[in-house]
Tab-separated table of C-alpha atoms in Angstrom:
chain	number	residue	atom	x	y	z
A	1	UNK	CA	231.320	139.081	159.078
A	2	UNK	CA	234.540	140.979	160.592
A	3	UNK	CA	233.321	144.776	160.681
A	4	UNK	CA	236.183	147.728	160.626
A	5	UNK	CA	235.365	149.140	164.803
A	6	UNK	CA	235.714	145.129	165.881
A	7	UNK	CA	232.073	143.963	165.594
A	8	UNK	CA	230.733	141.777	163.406
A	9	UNK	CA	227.591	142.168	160.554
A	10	UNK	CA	224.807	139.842	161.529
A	11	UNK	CA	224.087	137.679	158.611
A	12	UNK	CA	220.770	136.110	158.362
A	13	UNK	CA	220.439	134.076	155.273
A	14	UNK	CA	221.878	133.422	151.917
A	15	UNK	CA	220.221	133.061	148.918
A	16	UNK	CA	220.365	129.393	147.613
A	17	UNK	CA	221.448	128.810	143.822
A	18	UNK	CA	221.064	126.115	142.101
A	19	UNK	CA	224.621	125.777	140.804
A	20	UNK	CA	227.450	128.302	140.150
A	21	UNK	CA	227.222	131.682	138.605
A	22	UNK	CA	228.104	132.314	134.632
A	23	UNK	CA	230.088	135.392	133.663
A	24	UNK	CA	226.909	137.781	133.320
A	25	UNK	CA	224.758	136.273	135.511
A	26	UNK	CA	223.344	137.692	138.265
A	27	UNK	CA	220.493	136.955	140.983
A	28	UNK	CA	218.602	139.728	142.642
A	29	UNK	CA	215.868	138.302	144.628
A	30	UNK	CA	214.567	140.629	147.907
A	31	UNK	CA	211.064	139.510	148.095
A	32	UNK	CA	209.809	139.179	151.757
A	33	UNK	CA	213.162	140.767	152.915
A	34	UNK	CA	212.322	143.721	154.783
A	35	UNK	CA	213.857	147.291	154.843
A	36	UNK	CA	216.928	147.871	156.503
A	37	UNK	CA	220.580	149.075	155.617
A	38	UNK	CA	222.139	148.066	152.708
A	39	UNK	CA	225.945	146.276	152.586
A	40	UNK	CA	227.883	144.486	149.679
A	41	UNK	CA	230.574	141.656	150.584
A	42	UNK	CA	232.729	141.894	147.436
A	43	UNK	CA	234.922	138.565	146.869
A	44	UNK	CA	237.933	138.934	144.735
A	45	UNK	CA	238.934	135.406	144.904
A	46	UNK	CA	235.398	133.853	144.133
A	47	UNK	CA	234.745	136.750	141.398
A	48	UNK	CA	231.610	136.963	143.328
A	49	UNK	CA	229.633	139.943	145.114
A	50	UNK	CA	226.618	139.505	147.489
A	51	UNK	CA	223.781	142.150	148.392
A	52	UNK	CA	222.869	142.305	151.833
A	53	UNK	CA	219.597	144.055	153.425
A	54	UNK	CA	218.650	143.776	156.817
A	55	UNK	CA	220.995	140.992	157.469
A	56	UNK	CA	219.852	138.836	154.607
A	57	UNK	CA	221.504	138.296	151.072
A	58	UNK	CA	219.528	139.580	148.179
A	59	UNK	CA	221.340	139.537	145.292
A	60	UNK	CA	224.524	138.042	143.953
A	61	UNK	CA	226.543	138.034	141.331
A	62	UNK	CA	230.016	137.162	139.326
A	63	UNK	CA	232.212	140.903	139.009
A	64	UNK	CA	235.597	141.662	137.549
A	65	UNK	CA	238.125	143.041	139.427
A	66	UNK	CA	241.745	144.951	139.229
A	67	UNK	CA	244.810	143.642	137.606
A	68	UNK	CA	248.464	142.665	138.936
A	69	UNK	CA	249.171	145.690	138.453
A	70	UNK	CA	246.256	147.827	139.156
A	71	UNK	CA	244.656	145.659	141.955
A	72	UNK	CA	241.588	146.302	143.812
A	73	UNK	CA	241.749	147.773	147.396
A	74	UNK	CA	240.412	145.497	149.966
A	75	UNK	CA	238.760	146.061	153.556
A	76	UNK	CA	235.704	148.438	154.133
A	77	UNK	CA	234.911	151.219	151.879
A	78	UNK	CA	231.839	152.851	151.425
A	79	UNK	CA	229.882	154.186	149.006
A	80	UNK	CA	231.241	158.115	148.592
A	81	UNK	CA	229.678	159.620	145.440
A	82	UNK	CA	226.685	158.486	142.443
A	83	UNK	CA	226.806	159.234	139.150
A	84	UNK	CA	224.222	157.733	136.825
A	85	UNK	CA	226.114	158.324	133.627
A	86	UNK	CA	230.046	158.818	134.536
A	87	UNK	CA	232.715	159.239	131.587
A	88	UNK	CA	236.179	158.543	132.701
A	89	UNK	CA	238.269	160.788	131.612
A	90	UNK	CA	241.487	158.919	132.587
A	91	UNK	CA	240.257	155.540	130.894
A	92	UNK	CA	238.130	157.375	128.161
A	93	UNK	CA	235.495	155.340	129.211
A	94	UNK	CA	231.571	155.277	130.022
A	95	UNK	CA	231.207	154.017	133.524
A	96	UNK	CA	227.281	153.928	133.881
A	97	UNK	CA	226.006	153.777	137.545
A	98	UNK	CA	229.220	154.062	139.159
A	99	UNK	CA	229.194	153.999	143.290
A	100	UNK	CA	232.871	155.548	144.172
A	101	UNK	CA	234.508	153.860	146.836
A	102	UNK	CA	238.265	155.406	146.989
A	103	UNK	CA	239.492	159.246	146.763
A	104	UNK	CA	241.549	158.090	143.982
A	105	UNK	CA	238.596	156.386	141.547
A	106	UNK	CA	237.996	152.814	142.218
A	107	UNK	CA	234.155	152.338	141.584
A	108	UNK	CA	231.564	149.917	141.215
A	109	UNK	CA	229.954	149.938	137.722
A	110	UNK	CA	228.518	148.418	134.884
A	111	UNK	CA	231.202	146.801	132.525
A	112	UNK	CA	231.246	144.150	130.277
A	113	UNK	CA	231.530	140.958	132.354
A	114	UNK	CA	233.256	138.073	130.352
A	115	UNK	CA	235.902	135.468	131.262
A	116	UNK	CA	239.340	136.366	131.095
A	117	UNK	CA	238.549	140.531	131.250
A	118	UNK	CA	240.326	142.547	134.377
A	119	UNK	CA	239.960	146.176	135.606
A	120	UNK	CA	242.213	148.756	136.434
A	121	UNK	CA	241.104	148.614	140.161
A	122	UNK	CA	237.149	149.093	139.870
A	123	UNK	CA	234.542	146.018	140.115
A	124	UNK	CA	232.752	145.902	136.980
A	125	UNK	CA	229.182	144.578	137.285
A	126	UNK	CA	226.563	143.003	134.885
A	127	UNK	CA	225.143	146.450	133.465
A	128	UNK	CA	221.000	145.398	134.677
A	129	UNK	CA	222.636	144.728	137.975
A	130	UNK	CA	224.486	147.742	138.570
A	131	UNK	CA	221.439	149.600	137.946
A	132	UNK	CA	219.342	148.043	140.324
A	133	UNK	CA	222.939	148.231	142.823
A	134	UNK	CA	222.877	151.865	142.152
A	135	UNK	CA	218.996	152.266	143.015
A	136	UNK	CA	219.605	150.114	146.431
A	137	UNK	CA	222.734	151.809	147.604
A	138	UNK	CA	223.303	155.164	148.241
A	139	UNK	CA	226.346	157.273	149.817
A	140	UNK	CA	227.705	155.851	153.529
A	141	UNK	CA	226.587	152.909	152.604
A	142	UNK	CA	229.362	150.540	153.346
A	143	UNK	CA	231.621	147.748	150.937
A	144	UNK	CA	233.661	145.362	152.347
A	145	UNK	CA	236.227	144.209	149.305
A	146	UNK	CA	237.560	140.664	150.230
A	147	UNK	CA	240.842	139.351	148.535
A	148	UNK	CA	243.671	136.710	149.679
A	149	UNK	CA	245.305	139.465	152.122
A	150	UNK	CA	242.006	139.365	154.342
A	151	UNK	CA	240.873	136.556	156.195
A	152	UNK	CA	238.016	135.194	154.572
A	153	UNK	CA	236.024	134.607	157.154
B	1	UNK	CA	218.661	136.652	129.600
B	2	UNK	CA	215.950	134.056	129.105
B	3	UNK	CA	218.205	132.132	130.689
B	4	UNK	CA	218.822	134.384	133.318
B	5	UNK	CA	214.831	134.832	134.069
B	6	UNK	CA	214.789	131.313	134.334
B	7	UNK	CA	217.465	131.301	136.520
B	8	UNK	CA	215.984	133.573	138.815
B	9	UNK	CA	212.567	131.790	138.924
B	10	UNK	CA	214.632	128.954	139.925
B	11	UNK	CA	216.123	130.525	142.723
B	12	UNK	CA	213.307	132.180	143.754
B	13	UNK	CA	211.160	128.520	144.188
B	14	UNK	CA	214.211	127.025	145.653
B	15	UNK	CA	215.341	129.680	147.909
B	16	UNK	CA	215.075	129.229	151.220
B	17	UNK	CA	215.663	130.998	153.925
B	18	UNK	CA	218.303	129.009	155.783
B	19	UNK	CA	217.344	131.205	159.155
B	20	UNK	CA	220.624	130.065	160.890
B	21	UNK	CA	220.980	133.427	162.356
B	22	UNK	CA	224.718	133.442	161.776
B	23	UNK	CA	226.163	136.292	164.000
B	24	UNK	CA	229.373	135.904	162.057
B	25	UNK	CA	229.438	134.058	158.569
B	26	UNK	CA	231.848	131.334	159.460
B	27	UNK	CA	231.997	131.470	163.015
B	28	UNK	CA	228.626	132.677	164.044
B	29	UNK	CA	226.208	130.959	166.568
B	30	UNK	CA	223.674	128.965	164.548
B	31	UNK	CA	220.575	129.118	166.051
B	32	UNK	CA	218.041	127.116	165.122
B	33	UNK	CA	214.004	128.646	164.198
B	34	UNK	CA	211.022	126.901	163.345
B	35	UNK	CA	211.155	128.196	159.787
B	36	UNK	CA	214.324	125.737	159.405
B	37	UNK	CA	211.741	122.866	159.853
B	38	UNK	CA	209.357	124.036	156.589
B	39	UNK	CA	212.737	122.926	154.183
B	40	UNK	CA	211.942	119.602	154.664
B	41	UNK	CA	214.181	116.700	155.664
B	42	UNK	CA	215.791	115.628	152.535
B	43	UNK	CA	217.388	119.190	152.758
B	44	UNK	CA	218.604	119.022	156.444
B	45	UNK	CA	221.548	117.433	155.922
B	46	UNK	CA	222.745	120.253	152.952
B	47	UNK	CA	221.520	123.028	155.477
B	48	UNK	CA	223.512	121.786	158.700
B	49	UNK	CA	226.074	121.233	156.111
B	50	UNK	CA	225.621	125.326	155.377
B	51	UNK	CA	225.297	126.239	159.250
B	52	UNK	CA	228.823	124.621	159.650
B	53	UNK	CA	230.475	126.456	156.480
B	54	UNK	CA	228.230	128.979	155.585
B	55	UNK	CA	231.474	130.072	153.058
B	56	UNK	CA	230.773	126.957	151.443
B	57	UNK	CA	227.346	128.457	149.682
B	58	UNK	CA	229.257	131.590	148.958
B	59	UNK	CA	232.162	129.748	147.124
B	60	UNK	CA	229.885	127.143	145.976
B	61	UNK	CA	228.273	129.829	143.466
B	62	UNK	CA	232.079	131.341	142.306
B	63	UNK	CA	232.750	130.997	138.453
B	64	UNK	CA	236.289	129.716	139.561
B	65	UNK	CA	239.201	131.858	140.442
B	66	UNK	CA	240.700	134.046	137.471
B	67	UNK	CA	243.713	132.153	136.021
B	68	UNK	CA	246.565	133.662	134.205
B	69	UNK	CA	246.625	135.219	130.980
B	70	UNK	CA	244.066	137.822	131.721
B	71	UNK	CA	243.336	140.985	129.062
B	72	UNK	CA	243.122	144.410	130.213
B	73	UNK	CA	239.792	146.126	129.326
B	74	UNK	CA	240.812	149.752	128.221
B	75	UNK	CA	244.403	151.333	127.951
B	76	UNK	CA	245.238	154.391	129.647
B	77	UNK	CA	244.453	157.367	127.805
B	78	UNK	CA	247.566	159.610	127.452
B	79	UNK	CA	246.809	162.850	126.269
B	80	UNK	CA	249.240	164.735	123.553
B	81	UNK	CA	251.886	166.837	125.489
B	82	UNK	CA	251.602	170.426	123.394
B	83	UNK	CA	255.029	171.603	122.268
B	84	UNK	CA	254.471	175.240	120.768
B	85	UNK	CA	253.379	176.423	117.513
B	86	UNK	CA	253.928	174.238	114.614
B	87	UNK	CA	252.583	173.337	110.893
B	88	UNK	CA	250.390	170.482	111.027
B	89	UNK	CA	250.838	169.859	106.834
B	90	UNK	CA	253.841	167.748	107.357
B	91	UNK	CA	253.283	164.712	109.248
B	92	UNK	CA	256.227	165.307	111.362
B	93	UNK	CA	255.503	168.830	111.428
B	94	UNK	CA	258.339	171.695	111.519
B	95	UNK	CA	258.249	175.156	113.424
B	96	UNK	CA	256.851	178.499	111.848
B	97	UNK	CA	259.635	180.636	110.504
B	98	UNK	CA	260.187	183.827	112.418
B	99	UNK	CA	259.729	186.975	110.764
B	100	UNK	CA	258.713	187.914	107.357
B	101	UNK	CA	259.668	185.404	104.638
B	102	UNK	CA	261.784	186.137	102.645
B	103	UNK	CA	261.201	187.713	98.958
B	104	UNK	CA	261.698	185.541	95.809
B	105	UNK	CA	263.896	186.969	93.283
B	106	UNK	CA	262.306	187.937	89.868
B	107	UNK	CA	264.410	185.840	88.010
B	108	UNK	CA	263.003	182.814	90.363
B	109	UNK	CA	259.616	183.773	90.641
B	110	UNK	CA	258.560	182.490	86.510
B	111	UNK	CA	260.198	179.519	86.775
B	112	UNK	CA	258.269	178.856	89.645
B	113	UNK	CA	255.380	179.990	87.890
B	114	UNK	CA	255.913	177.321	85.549
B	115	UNK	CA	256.462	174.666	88.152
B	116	UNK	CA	253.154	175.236	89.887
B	117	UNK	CA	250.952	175.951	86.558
B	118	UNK	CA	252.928	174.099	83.447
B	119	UNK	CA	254.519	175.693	80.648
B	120	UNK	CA	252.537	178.773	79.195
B	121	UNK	CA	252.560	180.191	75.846
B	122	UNK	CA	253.159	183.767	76.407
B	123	UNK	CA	251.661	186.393	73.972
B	124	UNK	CA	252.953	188.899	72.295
B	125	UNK	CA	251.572	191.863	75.163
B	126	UNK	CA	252.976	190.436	78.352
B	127	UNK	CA	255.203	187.907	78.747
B	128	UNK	CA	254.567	186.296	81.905
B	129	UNK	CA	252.332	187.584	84.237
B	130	UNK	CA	249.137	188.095	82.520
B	131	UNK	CA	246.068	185.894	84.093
B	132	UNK	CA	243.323	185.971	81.755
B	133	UNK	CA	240.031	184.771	83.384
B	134	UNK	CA	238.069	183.901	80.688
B	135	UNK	CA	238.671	180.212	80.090
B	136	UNK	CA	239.819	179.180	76.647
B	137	UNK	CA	237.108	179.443	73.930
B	138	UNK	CA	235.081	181.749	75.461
B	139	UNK	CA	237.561	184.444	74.467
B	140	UNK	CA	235.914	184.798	70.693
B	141	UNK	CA	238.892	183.070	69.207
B	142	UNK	CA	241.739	185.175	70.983
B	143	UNK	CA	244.048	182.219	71.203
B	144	UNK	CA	244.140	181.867	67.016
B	145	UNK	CA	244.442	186.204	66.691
B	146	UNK	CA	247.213	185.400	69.736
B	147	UNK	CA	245.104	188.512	72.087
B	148	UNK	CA	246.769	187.418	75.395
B	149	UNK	CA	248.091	184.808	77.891
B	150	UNK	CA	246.136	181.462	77.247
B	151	UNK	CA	246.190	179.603	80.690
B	152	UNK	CA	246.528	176.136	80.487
B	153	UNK	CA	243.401	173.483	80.672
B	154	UNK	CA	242.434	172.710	83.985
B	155	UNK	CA	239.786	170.749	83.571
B	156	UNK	CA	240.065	167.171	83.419
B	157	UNK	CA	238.860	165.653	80.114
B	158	UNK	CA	238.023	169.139	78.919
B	159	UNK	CA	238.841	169.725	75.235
B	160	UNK	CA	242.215	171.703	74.737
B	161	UNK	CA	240.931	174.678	74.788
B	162	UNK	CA	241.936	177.601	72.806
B	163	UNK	CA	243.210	176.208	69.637
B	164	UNK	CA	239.433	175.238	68.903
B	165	UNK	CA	238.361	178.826	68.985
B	166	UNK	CA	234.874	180.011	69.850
B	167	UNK	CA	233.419	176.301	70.615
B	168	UNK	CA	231.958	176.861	73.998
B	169	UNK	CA	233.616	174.140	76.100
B	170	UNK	CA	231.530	171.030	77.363
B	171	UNK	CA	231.190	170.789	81.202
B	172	UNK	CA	233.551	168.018	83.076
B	173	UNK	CA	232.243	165.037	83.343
B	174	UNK	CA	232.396	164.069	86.921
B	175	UNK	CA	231.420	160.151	87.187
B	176	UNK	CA	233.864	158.939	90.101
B	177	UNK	CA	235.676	155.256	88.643
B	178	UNK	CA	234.516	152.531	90.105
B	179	UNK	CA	237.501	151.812	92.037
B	180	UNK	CA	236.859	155.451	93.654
B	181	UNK	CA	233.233	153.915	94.238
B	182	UNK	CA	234.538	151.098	95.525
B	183	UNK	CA	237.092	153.015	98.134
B	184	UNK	CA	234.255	155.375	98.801
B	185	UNK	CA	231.837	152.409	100.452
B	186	UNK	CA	234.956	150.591	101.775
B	187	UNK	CA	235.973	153.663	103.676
B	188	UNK	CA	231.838	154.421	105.002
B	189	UNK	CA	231.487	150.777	106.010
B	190	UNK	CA	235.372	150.980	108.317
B	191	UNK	CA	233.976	153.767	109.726
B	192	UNK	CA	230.636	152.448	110.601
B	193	UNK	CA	232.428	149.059	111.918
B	194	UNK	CA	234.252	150.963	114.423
B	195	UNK	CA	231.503	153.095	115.612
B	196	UNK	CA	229.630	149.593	116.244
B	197	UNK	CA	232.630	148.184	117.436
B	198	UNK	CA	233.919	150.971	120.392
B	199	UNK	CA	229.901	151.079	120.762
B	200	UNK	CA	229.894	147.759	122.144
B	201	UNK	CA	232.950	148.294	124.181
B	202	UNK	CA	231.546	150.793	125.683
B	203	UNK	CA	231.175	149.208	129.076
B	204	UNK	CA	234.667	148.793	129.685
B	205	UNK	CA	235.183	148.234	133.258
């Protein structure tokens, strides 16, 4: 996995499912994974986000992400401020267990994940899985947000 | 979510830790460990598959690519730009007059009198501005000995008051029609469906 300084994130294992991922679904599954530093691989083109700890994946799941016209930065971001129960006050929205990634809003958080739905920017998550995100991560901890403009590799 | 617990029990028997130690997902060195032997043979060929395109398990999960004709979630909330003072009884609204208003002639002032309150009968002592406070009847017959201004029934299916003389008046019935009932629940139960309703969208991303 590309990092930002040139390097590249050593990834150990995937998780293995047993088909594709419904709107809503999720997988978090980090038995026998040991401690380590905590990334997320965010893929706007799959709708999909992984969990990785200590090199291996251990949780995944199927996001929303920005509009046309409100689209979601991409490259690495980290995690820059918590909040367990954030109100946007420019959506007039509840945004629970939001992880901000950008000076100018764009979070992770809990939405209501359902074909067809888009964001203005943020990645909406299944709301039990942004709470366990929100438990695992915490601020420096780093978010690389793949679309079509970055190689996919 | 039973479906989801399930799903996870699944994954949980079936996962397995592919141990391909891939330096970089796509292009990364596979290496080989003994743990890659415990999958079992029937699975080597899907897990040398993986070590090749390791994307492939990643995109292999995906819902599918969003296609056109997406909704937005929320709108953008645009707060009211505040223009100055103004009345808030007319829908429209219209500025507050400067200064004092101005004084109603006399000659205007009873016939406004009579627009806002109905025609009066004006007794014999003062013509026009007399406001009695004792509601018709209770006066001891005053209206029928003509003792003063007799203000017109307000109350809704009340008796006529003062031409009755001395009948102490029976209280208003109050019993709301049924259509008022009716508007009443309709008007509770909108209110309570879009409680429920921005409730549940409540989790917009």
């Amino acid at each position: 996995m590309p990092r930002a300084d040139g390097g590249r994130e050593p990834v150990t294992s995937l998780l293995d499912l047993p088909g594709r991922l419904n709107f809503g679904d999720f997988v978090w599954n980090d038995a026998g994974v040991p401690a380590g530093p905590v990334w997320v691989r965010v893929d706007l083109v799959a709708q999909t986000l992984s969990v990785f700890r200590a090199g291996q994946e251990i949780a995944t799941t199927v996001i929303l992400y920005g509009a046309e016209n409100k689209p979601t930065p991409t490259g690495w971001l980290s995690v820059q401020e918590k909040a367990l129960d954030y109100y946007s006050r420019s959506y007039d929205a509840p945004m629970p267990f939001m992880l901000r990634l950008t000076d100018d809003g764009v979070a992770l958080h809990a939405s209501v994940v359902q074909p067809g739905r888009v964001t203005h920017g943020c990645i909406g998550l299944p709301y039990p899985f942004a709470r366990r995100l929100y438990d695992a991560m915490k601020p420096g901890d780093r978010v690389l947000v793949v679309g079509e403009t970055l190689t996919r590799s | 979510m039973c479906g989801l617990t399930l799903l996870e029990i699944r994954v949980r028997l079936r996962r397995k830790f592919l141990s391909i130690t891939i330096l970089a997902m796509g292009i990364g060195l596979p290496l080989a460990s003994p743990s890659a032997i415990e999958i079992g043979k029937d699975q080597l060929a899907s897990v040398l598959a993986a070590m090749r395109d390791p994307m492939a398990i990643l995109e292999g999960r995906s819902p599918g690519g969003r296609g056109g004709g997406a909704i937005q979630t929320k709108v953008a909330y645009a707060p009211v730009a505040v223009k100055g003072p103004s009345e808030r009884v007319l829908s429209a609204g219209r500025p507050q007059p400067v200064g004092a208003p101005a004084a109603i002639p006399d000659a205007q002032l009873g016939k406004l009198i009579d627009d806002l309150i109905g025609p009066t009968v004006p007794g014999p002592g003062n013509p026009t501005l007399v406001t009695d406070p004792v509601p018709p009847g209770l006066g001891g017959g005053s209206s029928s000995s003509g003792g003063g201004f007799v203000p017109p029934p307000v109350i809704f299916g009340g008796s006529s008051g003062g031409s009755s003389g001395g009948e102490i008046p029976t209280p208003p019935i109050s019993v709301p029609e049924p259509g008022s009932w009716m508007m009443l629940i309709a008007g509770v139960g909108f209110i309570g469906a879009s409680l429920r309703r921005r409730r549940q969208r409540a989790f917009a991303a």
